[in-house]
């Protein structure tokens, strides 16, 4: 027997987790505990399952960023054929609760959804409210039975009785009178039930019963920069570097590197990322192309951190002083650029930690310290930290370092190889930092197995490098873009770098200018955050034999570049990158992740996807839709037919509309099926803006 519930409204009775209230006969999920000998149902009166957004296992909160349009969804169903109503109850960080009607996108799936743009940072909470929609159920039955002459007066009586629960407004009273008026024809009485004014009145106060609430789920909303940005990586020491007559080098400095910032900003980038800026060790220093025989003037790898000049809280003296770095930050801000620095938790053998805290490293039986290895690769110039030795001491020191650079003015950290450190360390550190500094962003450079990569993102990293660089064929990209935008978007935000100092793929090595255009266009349009490593715009495509790295790699030597000369000769991709970033700035659909949808083409080398943002979520209140069609074969011309699901662009399935290529300016008349010709040596990618017909 159900029994009285002391913590619920008067007259309510509890059975397990369900509470039945006499006012509306509703059932509400109940959070109270039951007696140990009482069966506790795991489902409410109306089942509400598979809530989204959500992280696997509910171990951490799902994530979003300010301005992101988040699809909230749940699977809701009940026995029988009665109609359901489903609402999202959303609580903002300031405690304001809003209600959003959810819709059943595809009948028969039981999957209800509503898209909401989250506009403030902090902890949001949501739950799903489901109920039996008594008025919709009556209308459905009445519109079938009454025209068929079945139970006509009984149905009208039931309808009038339902409306008595809808309030005392004039619209409701008039409807009750009309439905009950036997002098009117059945068609006239039934027509009253569909009156738009009555529908609006009932929508404001649904005729609900069996009301059920889901559990509450938290959503952590982070600053926009956590999810949106165009990154540009460069080595400060190469900007302004000069070779002397004796073969030695004069390093570039923060002062000379600052001269590059306006050009980076003019290309439309808004984040500059600097590899480690700390002193570099001398012991086992690497020479050109990762050789073990450095010359006297070789600068070494910036990731071999630490020397007599200091460690992770010091600046390489060749780059300048802390005052010079502060001036660099100010120059970047003047150009509307944010600065990201590298957080690489590893040491050269010369790092002060090696002598001050030898217990932080792995001691081998012969008394030496283990250096970094990824067999057969060896990194003799780097000592990895053993996080199981004095974990409290290591945590305190790393937190001190991060706080130090935050105090200097850094708000973005690109973390080197986080997958080689314990996951629970990162969970702790990121929680500590973001609790104190919610605007700080961490990017995980984790090219590793999916469980670790995804867990780092779930545990707190705002962004992650991805496998994008190695996904080059149509099936690979279709699968991976769908995964990033649909399957892992609740917790993993991809930063689609097209290249890095360590990654020069075969596609770029042998694809020439078309390949560089294709990869940049895909990265810039598929995700709201993307990046390039300097030299990409100069088509630097020669690899060190047997590797995926550039020959004469900048990691091990100075590499000054003549940017102006390349542009004057037409040998620079900078104008194209500028165009891509301009398109991103003008189209809010490209600053969203979850709205990517893959479509079809008849050619196995032509990739098609769209990005769409409804007018309700844009500043202009006009829909923003783009169609990206890419010829992935950098060596040929491709002709094919493209097939679009126009519903994914907010268009009727039979719509005709005009599209404008934002790269060339050409215009085309399009519909669901369209002929496309893409010449890799002219323009391998269409970025088509949909010109929506009036009223859409």
XYZ file of C-alpha atoms in Angstrom:
696
model
C 0.000 0.000 0.000
C 1.253 3.525 -0.682
C 1.908 5.512 2.479
C 1.918 9.161 3.448
C 5.075 11.085 2.574
C 6.159 13.507 5.347
C 8.314 15.650 3.025
C 5.743 16.122 0.241
C 2.569 18.252 -0.204
C -0.403 17.480 2.035
C -2.341 14.502 0.788
C 0.544 13.122 -1.230
C 1.349 9.470 -0.857
C 4.630 7.794 -1.674
C 5.364 4.449 -3.267
C 9.107 3.913 -3.558
C 10.450 6.964 -5.419
C 7.074 8.050 -6.848
C 4.830 10.622 -5.211
C 1.171 10.835 -6.184
C -0.507 14.186 -5.478
C -4.285 14.483 -5.247
C -4.414 17.812 -7.128
C -3.616 16.393 -10.528
C -3.040 12.711 -9.998
C 0.580 13.325 -10.931
C 3.599 11.213 -10.083
C 6.852 12.960 -9.279
C 10.297 11.453 -8.901
C 11.092 11.504 -5.207
C 14.611 11.894 -3.867
C 13.901 10.636 -0.366
C 15.141 7.281 0.852
C 12.866 4.371 1.467
C 12.924 1.922 4.336
C 15.518 -0.788 3.930
C 12.864 -3.469 3.472
C 10.828 -1.506 0.915
C 11.176 -2.026 -2.815
C 12.306 1.204 -4.494
C 11.478 1.531 -8.213
C 14.282 2.871 -10.370
C 11.938 4.572 -12.820
C 9.223 7.200 -12.433
C 5.594 6.882 -13.428
C 6.501 8.147 -16.882
C 9.923 6.773 -17.822
C 12.559 9.458 -18.540
C 15.825 7.989 -19.738
C 19.089 8.769 -21.555
C 19.340 12.437 -20.671
C 21.717 14.611 -22.684
C 24.062 16.383 -22.383
C 25.800 13.987 -20.065
C 29.196 12.389 -19.562
C 29.684 8.617 -19.616
C 29.237 7.119 -16.142
C 28.171 10.548 -14.756
C 31.671 10.806 -13.288
C 32.091 14.453 -14.356
C 29.692 17.150 -15.503
C 29.108 17.687 -19.223
C 30.537 20.906 -20.634
C 29.524 23.804 -22.837
C 30.893 27.264 -23.548
C 29.239 30.665 -23.420
C 27.288 31.128 -26.645
C 27.121 27.433 -27.448
C 23.789 26.048 -28.614
C 23.318 22.856 -26.626
C 20.856 20.138 -27.659
C 19.062 18.954 -24.523
C 17.395 15.603 -25.078
C 15.756 12.693 -23.311
C 14.004 9.471 -24.194
C 10.460 9.724 -22.795
C 7.625 7.237 -23.303
C 4.748 5.557 -21.522
C 2.436 2.614 -21.861
C -0.516 2.860 -24.200
C -1.254 5.564 -26.739
C -1.926 8.693 -24.682
C -0.091 11.851 -25.715
C 2.884 13.142 -23.730
C 4.238 16.573 -22.920
C 7.916 17.085 -22.143
C 9.685 20.184 -20.834
C 13.274 21.155 -20.060
C 13.591 22.888 -16.685
C 16.845 24.847 -16.845
C 18.433 26.695 -13.930
C 21.078 29.329 -14.691
C 24.043 30.020 -12.387
C 22.160 32.965 -10.832
C 19.279 30.676 -9.858
C 16.859 31.772 -12.592
C 14.767 28.842 -13.843
C 13.308 28.751 -17.338
C 11.027 26.216 -18.988
C 11.507 25.086 -22.583
C 9.000 22.858 -24.395
C 10.675 19.837 -25.960
C 9.586 18.320 -29.242
C 9.571 14.834 -30.654
C 11.697 15.303 -33.776
C 10.929 11.899 -35.303
C 7.727 10.204 -34.253
C 8.280 6.657 -33.049
C 11.764 7.308 -31.636
C 10.561 8.604 -28.243
C 13.504 11.034 -28.377
C 12.548 14.548 -27.270
C 14.804 17.558 -27.800
C 15.146 21.315 -27.506
C 18.155 23.475 -28.413
C 19.104 26.192 -25.925
C 21.900 28.745 -26.202
C 23.707 29.058 -22.870
C 24.729 32.661 -22.292
C 26.546 32.812 -18.948
C 29.539 31.009 -17.431
C 29.157 28.875 -14.341
C 27.263 25.834 -13.175
C 23.898 25.287 -14.867
C 21.442 22.582 -13.837
C 18.706 20.889 -15.785
C 16.037 18.253 -15.363
C 13.257 16.935 -17.562
C 9.559 17.206 -16.698
C 7.249 14.738 -18.417
C 3.496 14.422 -18.099
C 0.446 12.887 -19.673
C -0.942 15.617 -21.941
C -4.622 15.112 -21.246
C -5.893 17.773 -23.647
C -3.744 16.556 -26.560
C -4.905 13.004 -25.826
C -8.556 14.071 -25.833
C -8.157 16.015 -29.078
C -6.450 13.080 -30.781
C -9.237 10.695 -29.744
C -12.012 13.188 -30.435
C -10.804 13.978 -33.953
C -10.994 10.262 -34.762
C -14.115 9.135 -32.902
C -16.497 12.096 -33.321
C -16.350 12.265 -37.152
C -16.882 8.499 -37.103
C -19.993 8.947 -34.913
C -18.505 7.040 -31.954
C -19.350 8.164 -28.396
C -19.976 11.699 -29.658
C -21.677 13.249 -26.603
C -19.469 11.324 -24.204
C -16.376 12.710 -25.914
C -17.712 16.292 -25.787
C -18.565 15.882 -22.105
C -15.067 14.615 -21.386
C -13.602 17.583 -23.285
C -15.686 20.104 -21.383
C -14.713 18.543 -18.056
C -11.033 18.746 -19.025
C -11.344 22.427 -19.905
C -12.635 23.169 -16.418
C -9.076 22.489 -15.256
C -7.690 25.087 -17.683
C -8.610 28.174 -15.666
C -11.406 30.723 -15.812
C -10.391 32.935 -18.720
C -13.021 34.104 -21.173
C -11.473 31.988 -23.925
C -11.788 28.826 -21.831
C -15.324 29.631 -20.667
C -16.475 30.281 -24.234
C -14.911 27.015 -25.368
C -16.656 25.018 -22.643
C -19.976 26.593 -23.603
C -19.517 25.908 -27.308
C -18.383 22.321 -26.853
C -21.386 21.665 -24.600
C -23.899 23.375 -26.947
C -25.893 20.577 -28.564
C -27.615 23.093 -30.873
C -24.342 23.395 -32.811
C -23.254 20.815 -35.318
C -20.635 18.306 -34.217
C -18.206 19.815 -36.729
C -18.666 23.311 -35.239
C -18.234 22.021 -31.681
C -15.106 20.080 -32.646
C -13.690 23.080 -34.474
C -13.742 25.064 -31.214
C -11.244 22.626 -29.706
C -8.696 23.539 -32.382
C -9.105 27.318 -32.016
C -5.677 29.024 -31.879
C -6.634 31.191 -28.896
C -7.672 28.160 -26.883
C -4.474 26.339 -27.885
C -2.347 29.237 -26.618
C -4.276 29.374 -23.346
C -3.760 25.679 -22.707
C -0.092 25.785 -23.689
C 0.482 28.360 -20.962
C -1.056 25.960 -18.438
C -0.953 22.404 -19.794
C -3.649 19.987 -18.700
C -1.187 17.544 -17.188
C -1.376 14.443 -15.061
C 1.120 11.782 -13.972
C 3.775 14.514 -13.778
C 7.262 13.013 -13.495
C 10.611 14.722 -12.932
C 13.983 13.305 -13.892
C 17.086 13.567 -11.783
C 19.022 16.842 -11.930
C 22.138 17.056 -14.104
C 24.849 19.731 -13.838
C 26.360 21.402 -16.907
C 29.601 23.346 -16.552
C 29.587 26.360 -18.890
C 33.008 27.850 -19.532
C 34.121 31.113 -21.203
C 33.769 31.397 -24.970
C 37.540 31.146 -25.469
C 37.353 27.626 -24.046
C 35.457 26.604 -27.167
C 36.148 29.155 -29.909
C 39.442 30.372 -31.352
C 41.865 30.524 -34.265
C 45.339 29.540 -33.048
C 48.725 30.364 -34.543
C 51.874 28.672 -33.208
C 55.325 30.170 -33.650
C 58.780 30.087 -32.048
C 59.796 33.523 -30.687
C 63.467 32.650 -31.042
C 63.103 32.340 -34.844
C 61.460 35.724 -35.346
C 64.330 38.159 -35.812
C 67.039 35.495 -35.530
C 70.218 36.270 -37.475
C 73.189 34.118 -38.395
C 76.602 35.631 -37.736
C 79.626 35.180 -39.975
C 81.198 32.684 -37.574
C 78.193 30.388 -37.824
C 76.716 31.363 -34.480
C 73.211 32.729 -34.162
C 71.723 35.805 -32.626
C 68.427 34.577 -31.220
C 65.165 36.331 -31.800
C 63.660 37.856 -28.675
C 60.247 38.727 -27.326
C 60.842 42.229 -28.662
C 61.523 41.016 -32.210
C 58.759 38.390 -31.997
C 56.265 41.107 -31.077
C 56.778 42.602 -34.527
C 55.128 39.503 -36.004
C 51.939 39.896 -33.974
C 50.119 42.463 -36.169
C 50.558 40.233 -39.232
C 49.160 37.262 -37.321
C 46.191 39.360 -36.228
C 45.613 40.582 -39.794
C 45.274 36.943 -40.872
C 42.374 36.708 -38.417
C 44.010 34.577 -35.743
C 43.114 35.417 -32.158
C 45.382 33.114 -30.114
C 49.175 32.903 -30.432
C 50.769 29.821 -28.911
C 54.425 29.834 -27.886
C 56.423 26.617 -27.340
C 58.291 26.541 -23.998
C 59.957 29.880 -23.255
C 62.139 28.581 -20.415
C 65.920 27.984 -20.196
C 67.090 24.954 -22.206
C 69.441 22.334 -20.793
C 72.906 21.609 -22.168
C 73.306 17.972 -21.110
C 72.508 15.618 -24.012
C 71.268 18.596 -26.026
C 69.891 17.563 -29.412
C 71.337 18.913 -32.645
C 69.704 19.501 -36.051
C 67.058 16.943 -37.016
C 67.112 15.365 -33.544
C 70.741 14.307 -33.849
C 72.888 13.404 -30.830
C 75.795 15.560 -32.004
C 74.895 19.218 -31.484
C 77.241 21.954 -32.576
C 78.396 24.700 -30.231
C 75.752 27.102 -31.544
C 72.729 24.771 -31.666
C 69.936 26.073 -29.417
C 68.448 22.711 -28.400
C 64.806 21.725 -28.013
C 62.645 24.111 -25.972
C 60.959 21.062 -24.438
C 64.252 20.113 -22.688
C 63.406 22.541 -19.906
C 65.805 23.784 -17.261
C 69.394 24.911 -16.817
C 71.523 26.930 -14.429
C 69.421 29.941 -15.471
C 66.287 28.379 -13.948
C 63.342 26.101 -14.594
C 59.631 26.333 -15.281
C 59.240 29.741 -13.667
C 62.138 31.299 -15.595
C 62.530 32.773 -19.080
C 65.316 31.805 -21.473
C 67.810 34.683 -21.261
C 68.126 34.754 -25.067
C 64.434 35.701 -25.293
C 64.705 38.504 -22.762
C 63.428 39.169 -19.282
C 60.102 38.890 -17.539
C 59.638 42.571 -18.377
C 60.158 41.749 -22.056
C 57.602 38.953 -21.851
C 55.121 41.276 -20.158
C 55.680 43.765 -22.994
C 54.995 40.925 -25.459
C 51.694 40.184 -23.696
C 50.741 43.864 -23.925
C 51.616 43.972 -27.626
C 49.468 40.873 -28.201
C 46.548 42.428 -26.349
C 46.893 45.562 -28.485
C 46.441 43.324 -31.547
C 43.462 41.563 -29.879
C 45.450 38.367 -29.461
C 45.455 36.031 -26.481
C 48.741 34.312 -25.641
C 49.046 30.609 -24.822
C 52.249 29.194 -23.366
C 53.423 25.629 -23.014
C 53.080 23.702 -19.773
C 55.518 20.826 -20.245
C 56.014 18.906 -17.018
C 59.406 17.413 -17.767
C 63.017 18.436 -17.197
C 66.397 18.501 -18.808
C 69.164 16.887 -16.731
C 70.239 20.441 -15.860
C 66.918 21.492 -14.314
C 67.165 22.736 -10.702
C 64.599 20.103 -9.669
C 67.065 17.315 -10.502
C 69.373 18.362 -7.673
C 66.766 19.880 -5.367
C 64.213 17.053 -5.668
C 65.867 13.894 -7.050
C 62.991 11.921 -5.512
C 60.688 13.355 -8.193
C 62.363 11.192 -10.848
C 62.818 7.479 -11.484
C 66.155 6.189 -10.219
C 67.591 3.218 -12.128
C 69.580 0.394 -10.453
C 72.852 1.834 -11.750
C 72.156 5.130 -9.985
C 71.217 7.109 -13.073
C 67.886 8.832 -13.735
C 65.613 7.376 -16.399
C 65.194 9.616 -19.426
C 62.126 9.748 -21.638
C 61.597 6.910 -24.087
C 58.932 5.794 -26.503
C 60.786 2.780 -27.933
C 62.495 2.890 -30.297
C 62.522 6.679 -29.813
C 64.834 8.019 -27.099
C 64.869 11.487 -25.596
C 68.114 11.631 -23.652
C 67.711 15.373 -23.101
C 64.486 14.952 -21.092
C 63.789 13.446 -17.666
C 60.115 12.575 -17.089
C 58.679 13.242 -13.636
C 57.551 10.279 -11.542
C 54.250 11.493 -10.113
C 54.069 8.601 -7.655
C 57.140 9.862 -5.810
C 56.159 12.661 -3.412
C 52.844 13.418 -5.144
C 51.961 16.151 -2.657
C 55.240 17.960 -3.231
C 54.908 17.739 -7.022
C 51.325 18.951 -6.940
C 52.211 21.948 -4.800
C 55.092 22.935 -7.080
C 53.118 22.609 -10.318
C 50.242 24.610 -8.880
C 52.716 27.280 -7.809
C 54.115 27.483 -11.342
C 50.701 27.751 -12.982
C 49.634 30.439 -10.519
C 52.869 32.306 -11.212
C 52.240 32.530 -14.958
C 48.590 33.415 -14.393
C 49.857 36.260 -12.227
C 52.094 37.404 -15.079
C 49.065 37.559 -17.372
C 48.760 34.168 -19.096
C 45.283 32.676 -19.342
C 45.837 29.774 -21.775
C 48.116 26.763 -21.308
C 48.883 24.222 -24.007
C 49.827 21.103 -22.004
C 52.513 18.889 -23.493
C 51.913 15.122 -23.409
C 49.335 15.086 -20.599
C 48.650 11.418 -21.331
C 52.059 10.519 -19.858
C 50.990 11.858 -16.449
C 48.347 10.405 -14.088
C 44.773 11.297 -14.908
C 43.898 12.003 -11.266
C 46.721 14.571 -11.133
C 45.125 16.538 -13.964
C 41.671 16.204 -12.428
C 43.046 17.734 -9.235
C 45.129 20.475 -10.888
C 42.478 21.692 -13.309
C 39.859 21.749 -10.577
C 42.179 23.761 -8.322
C 43.053 26.258 -11.046
C 39.596 26.681 -12.573
C 37.928 27.052 -9.186
C 40.243 29.995 -8.505
C 40.509 31.224 -12.114
C 37.420 30.165 -14.123
C 38.664 31.901 -17.288
C 41.874 29.863 -17.608
C 41.922 27.419 -20.549
C 43.954 24.209 -20.826
C 44.586 22.499 -24.188
C 45.600 18.832 -24.023
C 48.262 17.792 -26.529
C 47.232 14.176 -26.180
C 47.770 12.177 -29.371
C 46.996 8.912 -27.654
C 44.429 6.158 -27.291
C 40.754 7.244 -27.228
C 40.030 6.278 -23.582
C 42.860 8.454 -22.268
C 42.207 11.323 -24.680
C 38.510 11.376 -23.846
C 39.097 10.982 -20.111
C 41.485 13.948 -20.050
C 38.764 16.026 -21.683
C 36.135 14.666 -19.314
C 38.253 15.374 -16.255
C 38.614 19.048 -17.075
C 40.713 19.940 -20.120
C 38.833 22.600 -22.056
C 40.292 21.588 -25.438
C 42.095 18.670 -27.010
C 44.270 17.977 -30.008
C 42.715 15.203 -32.076
C 43.396 12.573 -34.732
C 42.257 15.043 -37.393
C 45.723 15.297 -38.956
C 45.622 11.562 -39.768
C 42.039 11.503 -41.056
C 42.316 12.284 -44.750
C 39.952 10.050 -46.741
C 36.252 10.636 -47.139
C 35.138 7.692 -44.929
C 37.665 8.660 -42.243
C 36.538 12.278 -42.142
C 32.825 11.463 -42.277
C 33.172 9.115 -39.320
C 35.472 11.356 -37.319
C 33.556 14.600 -37.845
C 30.377 12.833 -36.756
C 32.125 11.499 -33.666
C 33.498 14.897 -32.673
C 30.273 16.812 -33.255
C 27.728 14.263 -32.025
C 29.227 11.513 -29.873
C 31.828 13.254 -27.690
C 30.775 16.914 -27.899
C 29.359 16.887 -24.351
C 32.879 16.773 -22.940
C 35.608 16.863 -25.639
C 36.235 20.053 -27.598
C 38.515 19.473 -30.598
C 41.201 21.955 -31.569
C 41.830 21.035 -35.190
C 45.477 21.871 -35.787
C 46.454 21.273 -39.419
C 50.106 20.666 -38.580
C 52.547 20.842 -35.676
C 56.360 20.843 -35.351
C 56.027 17.061 -34.955
C 53.406 16.322 -37.599
C 53.810 16.660 -41.355
C 51.552 13.985 -42.804
C 52.010 12.249 -46.141
C 48.911 14.067 -47.398
C 50.712 17.394 -46.956
C 54.108 16.073 -48.064
C 52.794 15.013 -51.454
C 49.586 17.005 -51.960
C 51.076 20.405 -52.775
C 49.130 23.661 -52.543
C 45.701 21.972 -52.996
C 46.295 19.720 -49.978
C 47.224 22.711 -47.817
C 44.048 24.513 -48.874
C 41.862 21.472 -48.263
C 43.179 20.799 -44.768
C 42.921 24.443 -43.724
C 39.369 24.769 -45.055
C 38.254 21.592 -43.291
C 39.805 22.605 -39.963
C 38.447 26.151 -40.105
C 34.882 25.084 -40.882
C 34.434 21.766 -39.081
C 35.195 22.978 -35.543
C 34.950 26.313 -33.731
C 38.627 26.022 -32.703
C 41.446 25.356 -35.153
C 45.128 26.139 -35.529
C 48.223 26.227 -37.710
C 51.914 26.006 -36.942
C 53.972 28.715 -38.674
C 55.458 27.639 -41.972
C 52.184 26.112 -43.073
C 51.433 29.233 -45.109
C 54.770 28.751 -46.924
C 53.908 25.149 -47.922
C 56.870 23.695 -46.000
C 56.354 20.096 -47.084
C 59.756 18.391 -47.052
C 60.005 15.731 -44.360
C 63.014 14.282 -42.626
C 63.520 10.874 -44.332
C 61.540 8.152 -42.617
C 59.499 10.482 -40.436
C 56.441 12.734 -40.349
C 58.490 15.730 -39.199
C 59.720 18.643 -41.284
C 63.334 18.367 -42.256
C 65.541 20.941 -40.496
C 62.926 20.940 -37.766
C 62.468 24.196 -35.900
C 62.447 22.275 -32.627
C 66.212 21.962 -32.885
C 67.342 25.084 -34.739
C 66.498 28.673 -35.596
C 64.261 29.137 -38.609
C 63.739 32.750 -39.667
C 61.299 33.143 -42.557
C 60.805 35.925 -45.092
C 57.033 36.291 -44.892
C 56.835 39.461 -46.986
C 58.870 38.040 -49.850
C 56.701 34.914 -50.025
C 53.537 36.997 -50.215
C 54.982 39.295 -52.866
C 55.818 36.245 -54.999
C 52.372 34.726 -54.529
C 54.000 31.830 -52.701
C 52.097 32.241 -49.446
C 48.838 30.741 -48.230
C 48.351 33.707 -45.884
C 45.626 35.337 -48.053
C 43.656 32.073 -48.028
C 44.010 31.678 -44.251
C 42.879 35.287 -43.876
C 39.839 34.548 -46.006
C 38.969 31.485 -43.913
C 39.182 33.398 -40.650
C 37.084 36.226 -42.109
C 34.395 33.706 -43.058
C 34.521 32.279 -39.526
C 34.120 35.740 -38.017
C 31.110 36.533 -40.194
C 29.258 33.231 -39.766
C 28.169 32.190 -36.275
C 27.289 28.703 -37.512
C 31.036 28.051 -37.808
C 31.553 28.948 -34.152
C 29.448 25.977 -33.087
C 30.536 22.333 -32.836
C 27.397 20.243 -32.406
C 25.709 21.465 -35.616
C 27.916 19.633 -38.130
C 25.994 17.193 -40.304
C 27.520 14.943 -42.959
C 25.666 14.641 -46.295
C 26.306 12.610 -49.437
C 28.040 12.744 -52.801
C 28.401 10.156 -55.544
C 32.213 10.499 -55.567
C 34.410 8.679 -53.070
C 36.745 11.688 -52.842
C 34.159 14.463 -52.391
C 33.203 15.202 -48.798
C 30.023 17.141 -47.998
C 28.866 18.566 -44.674
C 26.818 21.503 -43.415
C 26.859 23.888 -40.476
C 23.483 25.439 -39.609
C 22.372 27.849 -36.898
C 18.731 28.822 -36.552
C 17.799 32.492 -36.524
C 16.696 32.193 -32.899
C 20.373 31.799 -31.954
C 21.962 34.549 -34.086
C 22.280 38.250 -33.302
C 20.592 39.219 -36.559
C 17.774 36.702 -36.012
C 18.497 35.366 -39.487
C 19.381 31.728 -40.048
C 23.008 31.018 -40.921
C 23.652 27.973 -43.089
C 26.817 26.860 -44.875
C 27.528 23.919 -47.156
C 31.119 22.706 -47.384
C 32.030 20.545 -50.372
C 35.657 19.411 -50.530
C 37.586 17.560 -53.221
C 39.910 15.479 -51.038
C 42.008 14.357 -54.012
C 44.664 17.081 -54.352
C 45.797 15.728 -57.730
C 42.649 15.846 -59.876
C 39.408 17.435 -60.987
C 36.282 15.803 -59.561
C 32.745 16.003 -60.940
C 29.853 14.529 -59.002
C 26.343 15.014 -57.667
C 25.870 16.237 -54.115
C 22.777 15.117 -52.197
C 21.562 17.245 -49.268
C 19.107 16.558 -46.469
C 17.590 20.045 -46.582
C 15.920 19.626 -43.207
C 19.399 19.925 -41.689
C 19.561 23.428 -43.180
C 16.122 24.439 -41.924
C 14.661 24.185 -45.439
C 11.690 22.291 -46.939
C 12.764 19.110 -48.664
C 11.702 20.485 -52.071
C 13.204 23.961 -51.626
C 15.126 25.831 -54.327
C 17.569 28.456 -53.140
C 20.669 30.391 -54.128
C 24.109 29.707 -52.684
C 27.188 31.934 -52.870
C 30.726 30.543 -52.789
C 32.488 32.584 -50.114
C 35.886 31.747 -51.639
C 35.242 32.701 -55.267
C 32.065 34.784 -55.089
C 30.310 32.546 -57.631
C 26.562 31.978 -57.258
C 24.554 28.839 -57.978
C 20.929 27.764 -57.886
C 20.657 24.721 -55.631
C 18.193 22.218 -54.272
C 18.439 18.787 -52.729
C 20.560 17.336 -55.588
C 23.300 19.371 -57.248
C 26.069 18.965 -59.813
C 29.525 19.950 -58.547
C 32.876 20.317 -60.298
C 35.943 20.976 -58.138
C 39.373 21.450 -59.700
C 42.045 20.798 -57.074
C 44.457 23.138 -58.879
C 41.994 26.051 -58.884
C 39.774 25.841 -55.807
C 39.401 22.402 -54.207
C 36.732 23.465 -51.681
C 33.337 25.136 -51.922
C 32.272 27.080 -48.826
C 28.711 27.911 -49.826
C 26.500 30.338 -47.952
C 22.787 29.606 -48.203
C 20.704 32.643 -49.174
C 17.485 31.779 -47.415
C 14.192 32.561 -49.193
C 11.920 35.066 -47.488
C 10.104 33.684 -44.484
C 12.749 31.062 -43.649
